[in-house]
Amino acid sequence: PVRLTRENIILSLISHSSILEEIRTSKSEGQAVGIAMKFFKENKHDVDGNDVKAVVGELRLAIQETA
């Protein structure tokens, strides 16, 4: 399987509003990363954990800034 790029990780997460909402409402960044990793594992996507962590951090920051 082809490993997803950061751009593909972002697109995957923002195209699933329920996952994005779970990430937004998670109590910590670690919990949010866990939610994202579970999503990718369940959907059999190959991702780099460090990329997911970076993307989730960026998404959470962007969500807080727009709230």
mmCIF file of N, CA, C and O in Angstrom:
data_model
loop_
_atom_site.group_PDB
_atom_site.id
_atom_site.type_symbol
_atom_site.label_atom_id
_atom_site.label_comp_id
_atom_site.label_asym_id
_atom_site.label_seq_id
_atom_site.Cartn_x
_atom_site.Cartn_y
_atom_site.Cartn_z
ATOM 1 N N PRO A 1 0.828 -1.210 0.000
ATOM 2 C CA PRO A 1 0.000 0.000 0.000
ATOM 3 C C PRO A 1 0.864 1.264 0.000
ATOM 4 O O PRO A 1 1.933 1.285 0.582
ATOM 5 N N VAL A 2 0.345 2.274 -0.642
ATOM 6 C CA VAL A 2 1.052 3.552 -0.726
ATOM 7 C C VAL A 2 0.779 4.357 0.540
ATOM 8 O O VAL A 2 -0.361 4.479 0.990
ATOM 9 N N ARG A 3 1.837 4.889 1.123
ATOM 10 C CA ARG A 3 1.704 5.706 2.330
ATOM 11 C C ARG A 3 1.116 7.062 1.958
ATOM 12 O O ARG A 3 1.533 7.693 0.984
ATOM 13 N N LEU A 4 0.138 7.511 2.739
ATOM 14 C CA LEU A 4 -0.497 8.804 2.478
ATOM 15 C C LEU A 4 0.453 9.944 2.813
ATOM 16 O O LEU A 4 1.164 9.906 3.818
ATOM 17 N N THR A 5 0.433 10.980 1.991
ATOM 18 C CA THR A 5 1.194 12.197 2.264
ATOM 19 C C THR A 5 0.426 13.022 3.289
ATOM 20 O O THR A 5 -0.751 12.761 3.578
ATOM 21 N N ARG A 6 1.070 14.048 3.814
ATOM 22 C CA ARG A 6 0.372 14.936 4.762
ATOM 23 C C ARG A 6 -0.862 15.560 4.118
ATOM 24 O O ARG A 6 -1.891 15.709 4.758
ATOM 25 N N GLU A 7 -0.736 15.921 2.847
ATOM 26 C CA GLU A 7 -1.872 16.527 2.145
ATOM 27 C C GLU A 7 -3.041 15.541 2.061
ATOM 28 O O GLU A 7 -4.192 15.914 2.274
ATOM 29 N N ASN A 8 -2.729 14.276 1.767
ATOM 30 C CA ASN A 8 -3.779 13.260 1.703
ATOM 31 C C ASN A 8 -4.378 12.977 3.077
ATOM 32 O O ASN A 8 -5.579 12.699 3.190
ATOM 33 N N ILE A 9 -3.559 13.065 4.113
ATOM 34 C CA ILE A 9 -4.054 12.875 5.479
ATOM 35 C C ILE A 9 -5.055 13.977 5.813
ATOM 36 O O ILE A 9 -6.135 13.713 6.334
ATOM 37 N N ILE A 10 -4.692 15.214 5.483
ATOM 38 C CA ILE A 10 -5.588 16.344 5.734
ATOM 39 C C ILE A 10 -6.905 16.143 4.985
ATOM 40 O O ILE A 10 -7.990 16.274 5.571
ATOM 41 N N LEU A 11 -6.814 15.822 3.705
ATOM 42 C CA LEU A 11 -8.022 15.631 2.899
ATOM 43 C C LEU A 11 -8.900 14.510 3.448
ATOM 44 O O LEU A 11 -10.125 14.637 3.487
ATOM 45 N N SER A 12 -8.283 13.432 3.872
ATOM 46 C CA SER A 12 -9.054 12.319 4.429
ATOM 47 C C SER A 12 -9.794 12.728 5.693
ATOM 48 O O SER A 12 -10.958 12.389 5.880
ATOM 49 N N LEU A 13 -9.107 13.448 6.561
ATOM 50 C CA LEU A 13 -9.733 13.839 7.826
ATOM 51 C C LEU A 13 -10.835 14.873 7.624
ATOM 52 O O LEU A 13 -11.907 14.752 8.222
ATOM 53 N N ILE A 14 -10.592 15.877 6.787
ATOM 54 C CA ILE A 14 -11.609 16.926 6.643
ATOM 55 C C ILE A 14 -12.793 16.464 5.804
ATOM 56 O O ILE A 14 -13.852 17.084 5.848
ATOM 57 N N SER A 15 -12.628 15.370 5.072
ATOM 58 C CA SER A 15 -13.758 14.865 4.291
ATOM 59 C C SER A 15 -14.679 13.966 5.105
ATOM 60 O O SER A 15 -15.717 13.540 4.615
ATOM 61 N N HIS A 16 -14.319 13.699 6.353
ATOM 62 C CA HIS A 16 -15.157 12.896 7.253
ATOM 63 C C HIS A 16 -15.526 13.766 8.456
ATOM 64 O O HIS A 16 -14.773 13.848 9.429
ATOM 65 N N SER A 17 -16.670 14.412 8.370
ATOM 66 C CA SER A 17 -17.053 15.385 9.394
ATOM 67 C C SER A 17 -17.161 14.767 10.784
ATOM 68 O O SER A 17 -16.851 15.431 11.775
ATOM 69 N N SER A 18 -17.560 13.510 10.885
ATOM 70 C CA SER A 18 -17.687 12.893 12.210
ATOM 71 C C SER A 18 -16.314 12.709 12.861
ATOM 72 O O SER A 18 -16.159 12.936 14.067
ATOM 73 N N ILE A 19 -15.313 12.344 12.080
ATOM 74 C CA ILE A 19 -13.955 12.195 12.612
ATOM 75 C C ILE A 19 -13.399 13.565 12.975
ATOM 76 O O ILE A 19 -12.783 13.741 14.031
ATOM 77 N N LEU A 20 -13.626 14.545 12.129
ATOM 78 C CA LEU A 20 -13.155 15.895 12.401
ATOM 79 C C LEU A 20 -13.780 16.432 13.690
ATOM 80 O O LEU A 20 -13.102 17.068 14.498
ATOM 81 N N GLU A 21 -15.048 16.153 13.910
ATOM 82 C CA GLU A 21 -15.728 16.591 15.138
ATOM 83 C C GLU A 21 -15.131 15.887 16.355
ATOM 84 O O GLU A 21 -14.943 16.501 17.404
ATOM 85 N N GLU A 22 -14.836 14.600 16.241
ATOM 86 C CA GLU A 22 -14.208 13.872 17.352
ATOM 87 C C GLU A 22 -12.839 14.470 17.674
ATOM 88 O O GLU A 22 -12.477 14.606 18.845
ATOM 89 N N ILE A 23 -12.089 14.813 16.646
ATOM 90 C CA ILE A 23 -10.778 15.433 16.858
ATOM 91 C C ILE A 23 -10.952 16.792 17.528
ATOM 92 O O ILE A 23 -10.222 17.140 18.458
ATOM 93 N N ARG A 24 -11.922 17.554 17.077
ATOM 94 C CA ARG A 24 -12.176 18.891 17.649
ATOM 95 C C ARG A 24 -12.541 18.824 19.119
ATOM 96 O O ARG A 24 -12.092 19.633 19.922
ATOM 97 N N THR A 25 -13.351 17.843 19.498
ATOM 98 C CA THR A 25 -13.860 17.775 20.870
ATOM 99 C C THR A 25 -13.004 16.907 21.797
ATOM 100 O O THR A 25 -13.324 16.800 22.976
ATOM 101 N N SER A 26 -11.930 16.343 21.288
ATOM 102 C CA SER A 26 -11.077 15.510 22.137
ATOM 103 C C SER A 26 -10.429 16.367 23.220
ATOM 104 O O SER A 26 -10.206 17.565 23.042
ATOM 105 N N LYS A 27 -10.130 15.725 24.351
ATOM 106 C CA LYS A 27 -9.611 16.452 25.507
ATOM 107 C C LYS A 27 -8.136 16.821 25.375
ATOM 108 O O LYS A 27 -7.669 17.732 26.048
ATOM 109 N N SER A 28 -7.415 16.093 24.535
ATOM 110 C CA SER A 28 -5.984 16.367 24.390
ATOM 111 C C SER A 28 -5.550 16.060 22.963
ATOM 112 O O SER A 28 -6.261 15.382 22.220
ATOM 113 N N GLU A 29 -4.369 16.541 22.624
ATOM 114 C CA GLU A 29 -3.841 16.259 21.295
ATOM 115 C C GLU A 29 -3.547 14.770 21.143
ATOM 116 O O GLU A 29 -3.775 14.191 20.080
ATOM 117 N N GLY A 30 -3.073 14.147 22.216
ATOM 118 C CA GLY A 30 -2.800 12.713 22.164
ATOM 119 C C GLY A 30 -4.055 11.906 21.859
ATOM 120 O O GLY A 30 -4.023 10.956 21.067
ATOM 121 N N GLN A 31 -5.159 12.279 22.497
ATOM 122 C CA GLN A 31 -6.426 11.601 22.241
ATOM 123 C C GLN A 31 -6.865 11.838 20.791
ATOM 124 O O GLN A 31 -7.346 10.924 20.117
ATOM 125 N N ALA A 32 -6.674 13.046 20.303
ATOM 126 C CA ALA A 32 -7.043 13.379 18.924
ATOM 127 C C ALA A 32 -6.221 12.572 17.921
ATOM 128 O O ALA A 32 -6.752 12.064 16.931
ATOM 129 N N VAL A 33 -4.932 12.427 18.191
ATOM 130 C CA VAL A 33 -4.072 11.633 17.309
ATOM 131 C C VAL A 33 -4.535 10.180 17.323
ATOM 132 O O VAL A 33 -4.590 9.528 16.282
ATOM 133 N N GLY A 34 -4.894 9.667 18.498
ATOM 134 C CA GLY A 34 -5.397 8.298 18.603
ATOM 135 C C GLY A 34 -6.653 8.085 17.780
ATOM 136 O O GLY A 34 -6.811 7.048 17.119
ATOM 137 N N ILE A 35 -7.545 9.056 17.796
ATOM 138 C CA ILE A 35 -8.780 8.980 17.009
ATOM 139 C C ILE A 35 -8.442 8.912 15.523
ATOM 140 O O ILE A 35 -8.986 8.095 14.778
ATOM 141 N N ALA A 36 -7.513 9.766 15.091
ATOM 142 C CA ALA A 36 -7.115 9.790 13.678
ATOM 143 C C ALA A 36 -6.436 8.480 13.275
ATOM 144 O O ALA A 36 -6.730 7.913 12.220
ATOM 145 N N MET A 37 -5.534 7.992 14.124
ATOM 146 C CA MET A 37 -4.826 6.750 13.804
ATOM 147 C C MET A 37 -5.799 5.577 13.711
ATOM 148 O O MET A 37 -5.670 4.726 12.824
ATOM 149 N N LYS A 38 -6.768 5.539 14.608
ATOM 150 C CA LYS A 38 -7.780 4.471 14.567
ATOM 151 C C LYS A 38 -8.566 4.548 13.257
ATOM 152 O O LYS A 38 -8.823 3.526 12.614
ATOM 153 N N PHE A 39 -8.930 5.750 12.844
ATOM 154 C CA PHE A 39 -9.647 5.957 11.588
ATOM 155 C C PHE A 39 -8.841 5.407 10.415
ATOM 156 O O PHE A 39 -9.365 4.681 9.568
ATOM 157 N N PHE A 40 -7.554 5.741 10.369
ATOM 158 C CA PHE A 40 -6.728 5.275 9.253
ATOM 159 C C PHE A 40 -6.523 3.766 9.293
ATOM 160 O O PHE A 40 -6.541 3.109 8.258
ATOM 161 N N LYS A 41 -6.354 3.220 10.482
ATOM 162 C CA LYS A 41 -6.179 1.772 10.595
ATOM 163 C C LYS A 41 -7.440 1.036 10.148
ATOM 164 O O LYS A 41 -7.365 0.053 9.405
ATOM 165 N N GLU A 42 -8.603 1.491 10.595
ATOM 166 C CA GLU A 42 -9.864 0.857 10.223
ATOM 167 C C GLU A 42 -10.103 0.910 8.719
ATOM 168 O O GLU A 42 -10.739 0.029 8.154
ATOM 169 N N ASN A 43 -9.605 1.968 8.086
ATOM 170 C CA ASN A 43 -9.790 2.129 6.644
ATOM 171 C C ASN A 43 -8.601 1.622 5.837
ATOM 172 O O ASN A 43 -8.517 1.864 4.634
ATOM 173 N N LYS A 44 -7.699 0.928 6.530
ATOM 174 C CA LYS A 44 -6.539 0.293 5.899
ATOM 175 C C LYS A 44 -5.673 1.270 5.092
ATOM 176 O O LYS A 44 -5.210 0.958 3.995
ATOM 177 N N HIS A 45 -5.469 2.459 5.667
ATOM 178 C CA HIS A 45 -4.587 3.450 5.054
ATOM 179 C C HIS A 45 -3.223 3.368 5.727
ATOM 180 O O HIS A 45 -3.135 3.278 6.950
ATOM 181 N N ASP A 46 -2.173 3.413 4.932
ATOM 182 C CA ASP A 46 -0.812 3.425 5.455
ATOM 183 C C ASP A 46 -0.418 4.878 5.698
ATOM 184 O O ASP A 46 -0.408 5.686 4.773
ATOM 185 N N VAL A 47 -0.146 5.203 6.959
ATOM 186 C CA VAL A 47 0.234 6.568 7.313
ATOM 187 C C VAL A 47 1.434 6.536 8.246
ATOM 188 O O VAL A 47 1.666 5.558 8.946
ATOM 189 N N ASP A 48 2.167 7.620 8.258
ATOM 190 C CA ASP A 48 3.264 7.800 9.196
ATOM 191 C C ASP A 48 2.692 8.491 10.434
ATOM 192 O O ASP A 48 2.048 9.539 10.325
ATOM 193 N N GLY A 49 2.908 7.897 11.595
ATOM 194 C CA GLY A 49 2.369 8.456 12.830
ATOM 195 C C GLY A 49 2.803 9.883 13.092
ATOM 196 O O GLY A 49 2.030 10.693 13.611
ATOM 197 N N ASN A 50 4.035 10.206 12.722
ATOM 198 C CA ASN A 50 4.518 11.581 12.915
ATOM 199 C C ASN A 50 3.781 12.557 12.013
ATOM 200 O O ASN A 50 3.507 13.695 12.415
ATOM 201 N N ASP A 51 3.453 12.122 10.794
ATOM 202 C CA ASP A 51 2.674 12.977 9.894
ATOM 203 C C ASP A 51 1.270 13.199 10.450
ATOM 204 O O ASP A 51 0.752 14.315 10.434
ATOM 205 N N VAL A 52 0.660 12.136 10.951
ATOM 206 C CA VAL A 52 -0.689 12.257 11.529
ATOM 207 C C VAL A 52 -0.657 13.203 12.725
ATOM 208 O O VAL A 52 -1.511 14.081 12.855
ATOM 209 N N LYS A 53 0.331 13.054 13.568
ATOM 210 C CA LYS A 53 0.456 13.930 14.743
ATOM 211 C C LYS A 53 0.579 15.395 14.324
ATOM 212 O O LYS A 53 -0.084 16.269 14.884
ATOM 213 N N ALA A 54 1.410 15.655 13.316
ATOM 214 C CA ALA A 54 1.593 17.035 12.841
ATOM 215 C C ALA A 54 0.304 17.593 12.258
ATOM 216 O O ALA A 54 -0.093 18.734 12.558
ATOM 217 N N VAL A 55 -0.377 16.798 11.440
ATOM 218 C CA VAL A 55 -1.617 17.245 10.801
ATOM 219 C C VAL A 55 -2.698 17.495 11.855
ATOM 220 O O VAL A 55 -3.397 18.522 11.806
ATOM 221 N N VAL A 56 -2.840 16.589 12.794
ATOM 222 C CA VAL A 56 -3.860 16.756 13.834
ATOM 223 C C VAL A 56 -3.581 18.017 14.649
ATOM 224 O O VAL A 56 -4.501 18.788 14.950
ATOM 225 N N GLY A 57 -2.328 18.265 14.959
ATOM 226 C CA GLY A 57 -1.978 19.484 15.691
ATOM 227 C C GLY A 57 -2.354 20.732 14.902
ATOM 228 O O GLY A 57 -2.908 21.690 15.459
ATOM 229 N N GLU A 58 -2.074 20.727 13.603
ATOM 230 C CA GLU A 58 -2.418 21.862 12.746
ATOM 231 C C GLU A 58 -3.928 22.042 12.652
ATOM 232 O O GLU A 58 -4.434 23.174 12.715
ATOM 233 N N LEU A 59 -4.647 20.937 12.503
ATOM 234 C CA LEU A 59 -6.118 21.019 12.406
ATOM 235 C C LEU A 59 -6.719 21.552 13.699
ATOM 236 O O LEU A 59 -7.602 22.412 13.671
ATOM 237 N N ARG A 60 -6.245 21.047 14.834
ATOM 238 C CA ARG A 60 -6.784 21.510 16.112
ATOM 239 C C ARG A 60 -6.516 22.993 16.325
ATOM 240 O O ARG A 60 -7.363 23.732 16.803
ATOM 241 N N LEU A 61 -5.334 23.459 15.930
ATOM 242 C CA LEU A 61 -5.002 24.877 16.041
ATOM 243 C C LEU A 61 -5.896 25.715 15.139
ATOM 244 O O LEU A 61 -6.441 26.740 15.558
ATOM 245 N N ALA A 62 -6.094 25.260 13.905
ATOM 246 C CA ALA A 62 -6.949 25.986 12.964
ATOM 247 C C ALA A 62 -8.397 26.030 13.452
ATOM 248 O O ALA A 62 -9.071 27.052 13.325
ATOM 249 N N ILE A 63 -8.865 24.939 14.021
ATOM 250 C CA ILE A 63 -10.244 24.881 14.531
ATOM 251 C C ILE A 63 -10.401 25.852 15.699
ATOM 252 O O ILE A 63 -11.393 26.569 15.785
ATOM 253 N N GLN A 64 -9.410 25.906 16.592
ATOM 254 C CA GLN A 64 -9.482 26.820 17.741
ATOM 255 C C GLN A 64 -9.472 28.263 17.286
ATOM 256 O O GLN A 64 -10.163 29.102 17.854
ATOM 257 N N GLU A 65 -8.693 28.573 16.258
ATOM 258 C CA GLU A 65 -8.601 29.943 15.772
ATOM 259 C C GLU A 65 -9.887 30.413 15.112
ATOM 260 O O GLU A 65 -10.189 31.598 15.128
ATOM 261 N N THR A 66 -10.641 29.481 14.537
ATOM 262 C CA THR A 66 -11.893 29.863 13.871
ATOM 263 C C THR A 66 -13.086 29.813 14.798
ATOM 264 O O THR A 66 -14.158 30.262 14.435
ATOM 265 N N ALA A 67 -12.885 29.262 15.993
ATOM 266 C CA ALA A 67 -14.030 29.129 16.935
ATOM 267 C C ALA A 67 -14.304 30.443 17.641
ATOM 268 O O ALA A 67 -13.517 31.319 17.743
#
